[in-house]
Amino acid sequence: MKICLLGLPSTGKTTYLSALATHHGAKCASKERLPALAGIVRKGRLTESASSAATYCLSIKKRGFLYQPQHDLEICESPGEIFENLAIAKSSYHNEPMLQLLERAGGCLVFISDFMSGFDDYNLTIFKTFLGLLVNSNIPLAIVANKVERGEFWLSRHEPEIDLFENFYPKTTSFLRGAIPYKNLKFFALSSFGVLGRRDPRPNKVSKSRDGNFIEVLGDYDRWQPYNLLAPLYWFCSL
């Protein structure tokens, strides 16, 4: 199954893939960039955004279920600028890179990380354009609140649809519910870094300065517990 990983720039897409490639809970073998990818969550990255999509192969099997089948996925990471372009370019002609990305897609994983007032109309515009480009209206969409390790969002991780999406993006959430069949839409919360522990809910990440820029990297590797890393992928496989 081909899964398209979408989202605006800096929503944590590459860090998420790095966590999949690095964390013991997931086995990942990529077609390209795996050596560099696996270290990003621990060392960070300061490079220009990719100009084209990159595809990674991932095999997952639900842990604790002996007879569950193995699922082979192709995760196609889209440059953030392709998704960002949906806010200004409404026609299929101007969104050709997105159309190419969606070919043969069995699902779309969409990351949102900036939960603040004033962005509801912006996200609504993006999703209206995006759904208008879908040839197959039955493609499942997993809408992910990423980077929920931040203190103000950590307590909302259990009910992200209500506590995050409805609260911050009510118009966008209502539109998605009306435009997508119930069984093909699900909201998730996710954190590639996680927190330090149940009794120490500080984000397990540190900010470092590199070449005049600040980047976020994993803090304590021995206490690394990503949150919901595989849950959206399991959901796609269950459909």
C-alpha positions as a LaTeX table, in Angstrom:
\begin{tabular}{lrrr}
\hline
Residue & $x$ (\AA) & $y$ (\AA) & $z$ (\AA) \\
\hline
Met1 & 0.00 & 0.00 & 0.00 \\
Lys2 & 1.23 & 3.48 & $-0.87$ \\
Ile3 & 0.79 & 6.10 & 1.85 \\
Cys4 & 1.33 & 9.78 & 1.03 \\
Leu5 & 2.87 & 11.75 & 3.90 \\
Leu6 & 1.73 & 15.36 & 3.56 \\
Gly7 & 1.91 & 18.59 & 5.54 \\
Leu8 & 3.21 & 22.12 & 5.56 \\
Pro9 & 6.95 & 22.75 & 5.98 \\
Ser10 & 8.29 & 22.09 & 9.49 \\
Thr11 & 5.39 & 19.90 & 10.59 \\
Gly12 & 7.75 & 17.05 & 11.50 \\
Lys13 & 7.38 & 14.71 & 8.52 \\
Thr14 & 11.06 & 13.82 & 8.12 \\
Thr15 & 11.56 & 13.57 & 11.90 \\
Tyr16 & 8.64 & 11.12 & 11.99 \\
Leu17 & 10.21 & 8.96 & 9.29 \\
Ser18 & 13.51 & 9.10 & 11.15 \\
Ala19 & 11.78 & 7.90 & 14.30 \\
Leu20 & 10.27 & 5.00 & 12.35 \\
Ala21 & 13.71 & 4.09 & 11.00 \\
Thr22 & 15.47 & 4.43 & 14.36 \\
His23 & 13.12 & 3.32 & 17.11 \\
His24 & 13.16 & $-0.35$ & 18.08 \\
Gly25 & 9.39 & $-0.54$ & 17.68 \\
Ala26 & 9.53 & $-0.25$ & 13.89 \\
Lys27 & 11.60 & $-1.86$ & 11.20 \\
Cys28 & 12.19 & 0.32 & 8.18 \\
Ala29 & 14.12 & $-0.31$ & 5.00 \\
Ser30 & 14.12 & 2.60 & 2.59 \\
Lys31 & 14.78 & 2.84 & $-1.11$ \\
Glu32 & 16.87 & 5.95 & $-0.56$ \\
Arg33 & 18.40 & 8.19 & 2.12 \\
Leu34 & 18.08 & 5.60 & 4.96 \\
Pro35 & 21.54 & 6.17 & 6.53 \\
Ala36 & 20.94 & 9.91 & 6.82 \\
Leu37 & 17.28 & 9.44 & 7.71 \\
Ala38 & 17.90 & 7.18 & 10.68 \\
Gly39 & 20.04 & 9.75 & 12.49 \\
Ile40 & 17.89 & 12.86 & 12.05 \\
Val41 & 15.79 & 12.39 & 15.19 \\
Arg42 & 18.98 & 12.15 & 17.29 \\
Lys43 & 21.25 & 14.64 & 15.53 \\
Gly44 & 18.87 & 16.95 & 13.72 \\
Arg45 & 19.11 & 18.23 & 10.19 \\
Leu46 & 19.70 & 21.58 & 8.63 \\
Thr47 & 19.30 & 21.20 & 4.90 \\
Glu48 & 17.09 & 22.71 & 2.27 \\
Ser49 & 13.74 & 21.09 & 1.80 \\
Ala50 & 13.64 & 18.28 & $-0.71$ \\
Ser51 & 12.53 & 19.39 & $-4.15$ \\
Ser52 & 10.87 & 16.08 & $-4.94$ \\
Ala53 & 9.10 & 13.31 & $-3.05$ \\
Ala54 & 11.10 & 10.48 & $-1.49$ \\
Thr55 & 9.73 & 6.97 & $-1.02$ \\
Tyr56 & 10.50 & 4.59 & 1.84 \\
Cys57 & 9.49 & 0.97 & 2.34 \\
Leu58 & 8.20 & $-0.09$ & 5.73 \\
Ser59 & 7.02 & $-3.48$ & 6.99 \\
Ile60 & 4.92 & $-3.52$ & 10.14 \\
Lys61 & 3.23 & $-6.22$ & 12.18 \\
Lys62 & 1.04 & $-5.50$ & 15.15 \\
Arg63 & 3.02 & $-6.28$ & 18.27 \\
Gly64 & 1.56 & $-8.84$ & 20.64 \\
Phe65 & $-0.54$ & $-10.51$ & 17.94 \\
Leu66 & 1.20 & $-13.72$ & 16.88 \\
Tyr67 & $-0.90$ & $-14.46$ & 13.82 \\
Gln68 & $-1.34$ & $-10.94$ & 12.50 \\
Pro69 & $-0.13$ & $-10.58$ & 8.89 \\
Gln70 & 2.81 & $-8.39$ & 7.99 \\
His71 & 1.92 & $-5.26$ & 6.05 \\
Asp72 & 4.29 & $-3.81$ & 3.47 \\
Leu73 & 3.90 & $-0.07$ & 3.00 \\
Glu74 & 5.41 & 2.53 & 0.72 \\
Ile75 & 5.52 & 5.89 & 2.48 \\
Cys76 & 5.97 & 8.74 & 0.04 \\
Glu77 & 7.11 & 11.93 & 1.78 \\
Ser78 & 6.04 & 15.10 & 0.02 \\
Pro79 & 8.02 & 18.35 & 0.25 \\
Gly80 & 6.08 & 20.75 & 2.45 \\
Glu81 & 5.98 & 23.35 & $-0.31$ \\
Ile82 & 3.75 & 21.09 & $-2.45$ \\
Phe83 & 1.10 & 21.02 & 0.28 \\
Glu84 & 1.59 & 24.72 & 1.02 \\
Asn85 & 0.95 & 25.54 & $-2.63$ \\
Leu86 & $-2.64$ & 24.30 & $-2.23$ \\
Ala87 & $-3.45$ & 27.52 & $-0.37$ \\
Ile88 & $-2.81$ & 29.69 & $-3.43$ \\
Ala89 & $-3.09$ & 27.44 & $-6.48$ \\
Lys90 & $-6.57$ & 26.02 & $-6.95$ \\
Ser91 & $-6.32$ & 24.44 & $-10.42$ \\
Ser92 & $-5.12$ & 20.94 & $-11.29$ \\
Tyr93 & $-2.59$ & 22.47 & $-13.70$ \\
His94 & $-0.80$ & 24.35 & $-10.92$ \\
Asn95 & $-0.92$ & 21.33 & $-8.60$ \\
Glu96 & 0.55 & 18.75 & $-10.96$ \\
Pro97 & 3.22 & 17.65 & $-8.40$ \\
Met98 & 0.45 & 16.83 & $-5.93$ \\
Leu99 & $-1.52$ & 14.91 & $-8.56$ \\
Gln100 & 1.56 & 12.84 & $-9.40$ \\
Leu101 & 2.12 & 12.16 & $-5.72$ \\
Leu102 & $-1.44$ & 10.90 & $-5.26$ \\
Glu103 & $-1.25$ & 8.34 & $-8.08$ \\
Arg104 & $-1.91$ & 4.83 & $-6.72$ \\
Ala105 & $-2.21$ & 6.20 & $-3.19$ \\
Gly106 & $-4.02$ & 3.93 & $-0.76$ \\
Gly107 & $-4.12$ & 6.54 & 1.98 \\
Cys108 & $-2.94$ & 10.01 & 2.98 \\
Leu109 & $-1.26$ & 10.88 & 6.25 \\
Val110 & $-1.57$ & 14.64 & 6.83 \\
Phe111 & 0.47 & 16.35 & 9.55 \\
Ile112 & $-0.60$ & 19.53 & 11.35 \\
Ser113 & 1.61 & 20.90 & 14.12 \\
Asp114 & 0.65 & 24.55 & 14.61 \\
Phe115 & $-2.46$ & 24.72 & 16.76 \\
Met116 & $-3.25$ & 28.39 & 17.22 \\
Ser117 & $-6.16$ & 30.68 & 16.56 \\
Gly118 & $-6.41$ & 32.43 & 13.21 \\
Phe119 & $-5.34$ & 29.55 & 10.97 \\
Asp120 & $-8.69$ & 27.81 & 10.55 \\
Asp121 & $-9.57$ & 29.57 & 7.28 \\
Tyr122 & $-6.07$ & 28.90 & 5.92 \\
Asn123 & $-6.29$ & 25.17 & 6.61 \\
Leu124 & $-9.84$ & 25.07 & 5.27 \\
Thr125 & $-8.65$ & 26.52 & 1.94 \\
Ile126 & $-5.87$ & 23.93 & 1.70 \\
Phe127 & $-8.14$ & 20.97 & 2.39 \\
Lys128 & $-10.86$ & 22.16 & 0.00 \\
Thr129 & $-8.30$ & 22.36 & $-2.79$ \\
Phe130 & $-6.75$ & 19.05 & $-1.78$ \\
Leu131 & $-10.02$ & 17.12 & $-1.77$ \\
Gly132 & $-10.90$ & 18.68 & $-5.11$ \\
Leu133 & $-7.77$ & 17.10 & $-6.60$ \\
Leu134 & $-8.55$ & 13.58 & $-5.40$ \\
Val135 & $-9.57$ & 11.33 & $-8.27$ \\
Asn136 & $-10.50$ & 8.60 & $-5.81$ \\
Ser137 & $-12.79$ & 10.17 & $-3.23$ \\
Asn138 & $-12.57$ & 7.02 & $-1.10$ \\
Ile139 & $-8.90$ & 7.46 & $-0.17$ \\
Pro140 & $-8.65$ & 7.22 & 3.64 \\
Leu141 & $-7.28$ & 10.32 & 5.39 \\
Ala142 & $-5.46$ & 10.21 & 8.71 \\
Ile143 & $-5.25$ & 13.77 & 10.06 \\
Val144 & $-2.45$ & 13.96 & 12.61 \\
Ala145 & $-1.82$ & 16.50 & 15.35 \\
Asn146 & 1.96 & 16.20 & 15.49 \\
Lys147 & 4.43 & 17.44 & 18.12 \\
Val148 & 1.98 & 16.93 & 20.99 \\
Glu149 & 4.90 & 16.48 & 23.40 \\
Arg150 & 4.55 & 20.20 & 24.13 \\
Gly151 & 3.05 & 20.73 & 27.57 \\
Glu152 & $-0.04$ & 22.62 & 26.45 \\
Phe153 & $-1.02$ & 19.79 & 24.08 \\
Trp154 & 0.16 & 16.66 & 25.90 \\
Leu155 & $-3.00$ & 16.42 & 28.01 \\
Ser156 & $-5.13$ & 16.66 & 24.83 \\
Arg157 & $-3.52$ & 13.69 & 23.10 \\
His158 & $-6.19$ & 11.16 & 24.09 \\
Glu159 & $-9.05$ & 12.97 & 22.30 \\
Pro160 & $-7.32$ & 14.98 & 19.56 \\
Glu161 & $-10.44$ & 15.30 & 17.39 \\
Ile162 & $-12.34$ & 17.09 & 20.15 \\
Asp163 & $-9.64$ & 18.79 & 22.21 \\
Leu164 & $-7.36$ & 19.95 & 19.39 \\
Phe165 & $-9.05$ & 19.91 & 15.98 \\
Glu166 & $-12.55$ & 20.98 & 17.08 \\
Asn167 & $-11.11$ & 23.56 & 19.45 \\
Phe168 & $-8.59$ & 25.23 & 17.14 \\
Tyr169 & $-9.91$ & 24.40 & 13.65 \\
Pro170 & $-13.71$ & 24.00 & 13.92 \\
Lys171 & $-14.51$ & 24.96 & 10.31 \\
Thr172 & $-11.80$ & 22.69 & 8.88 \\
Thr173 & $-12.90$ & 19.80 & 11.07 \\
Ser174 & $-16.56$ & 20.25 & 10.14 \\
Phe175 & $-15.68$ & 20.39 & 6.44 \\
Leu176 & $-13.62$ & 17.20 & 6.59 \\
Arg177 & $-16.39$ & 15.34 & 8.41 \\
Gly178 & $-18.93$ & 16.41 & 5.80 \\
Ala179 & $-16.75$ & 15.67 & 2.78 \\
Ile180 & $-15.21$ & 12.33 & 3.76 \\
Pro181 & $-17.08$ & 9.13 & 4.67 \\
Tyr182 & $-16.85$ & 8.37 & 8.39 \\
Lys183 & $-14.91$ & 5.14 & 7.92 \\
Asn184 & $-12.27$ & 6.90 & 5.81 \\
Leu185 & $-11.45$ & 9.71 & 8.23 \\
Lys186 & $-9.65$ & 9.50 & 11.54 \\
Phe187 & $-7.86$ & 12.03 & 13.74 \\
Phe188 & $-4.68$ & 11.15 & 15.63 \\
Ala189 & $-2.21$ & 12.73 & 18.03 \\
Leu190 & 1.45 & 11.85 & 17.58 \\
Ser191 & 4.86 & 12.71 & 18.97 \\
Ser192 & 8.14 & 11.49 & 17.49 \\
Phe193 & 10.04 & 12.61 & 20.61 \\
Gly194 & 7.57 & 11.79 & 23.37 \\
Val195 & 8.09 & 12.88 & 26.96 \\
Leu196 & 10.68 & 11.85 & 29.54 \\
Gly197 & 8.28 & 9.68 & 31.54 \\
Arg198 & 4.91 & 9.35 & 33.24 \\
Arg199 & 6.18 & 11.28 & 36.25 \\
Asp200 & 8.26 & 13.68 & 34.19 \\
Pro201 & 6.10 & 14.89 & 31.28 \\
Arg202 & 8.66 & 17.30 & 29.90 \\
Pro203 & 9.29 & 16.91 & 26.15 \\
Asn204 & 12.15 & 14.51 & 25.47 \\
Lys205 & 13.91 & 16.91 & 23.15 \\
Val206 & 16.41 & 19.71 & 23.32 \\
Ser207 & 17.01 & 22.76 & 21.16 \\
Lys208 & 20.48 & 23.22 & 19.75 \\
Ser209 & 22.00 & 26.08 & 17.86 \\
Arg210 & 23.69 & 25.18 & 14.61 \\
Asp211 & 24.96 & 27.68 & 12.06 \\
Gly212 & 22.80 & 30.39 & 13.59 \\
Asn213 & 19.63 & 28.25 & 13.52 \\
Phe214 & 17.84 & 26.36 & 16.27 \\
Ile215 & 16.99 & 22.70 & 15.71 \\
Glu216 & 15.20 & 20.17 & 17.91 \\
Val217 & 16.81 & 16.80 & 18.59 \\
Leu218 & 16.12 & 13.85 & 20.88 \\
Gly219 & 17.07 & 14.52 & 24.49 \\
Asp220 & 17.52 & 11.21 & 26.36 \\
Tyr221 & 17.75 & 8.20 & 24.05 \\
Asp222 & 17.45 & 5.69 & 26.92 \\
Arg223 & 14.08 & 7.21 & 27.91 \\
Trp224 & 12.77 & 7.58 & 24.38 \\
Gln225 & 9.13 & 6.59 & 24.08 \\
Pro226 & 7.49 & 8.05 & 20.93 \\
Tyr227 & 3.75 & 8.46 & 21.20 \\
Asn228 & 1.40 & 6.78 & 18.69 \\
Leu229 & 4.19 & 6.34 & 16.15 \\
Leu230 & 2.56 & 3.42 & 14.35 \\
Ala231 & $-1.12$ & 3.99 & 15.18 \\
Pro232 & $-2.04$ & 5.79 & 11.90 \\
Leu233 & $-0.29$ & 3.10 & 9.87 \\
Tyr234 & $-2.10$ & 0.31 & 11.71 \\
Trp235 & $-5.37$ & 2.10 & 10.97 \\
Phe236 & $-4.62$ & 2.19 & 7.23 \\
Cys237 & $-3.83$ & $-1.52$ & 7.31 \\
Ser238 & $-7.10$ & $-2.33$ & 9.09 \\
Leu239 & $-9.30$ & $-0.83$ & 6.36 \\
\hline
\end{tabular}
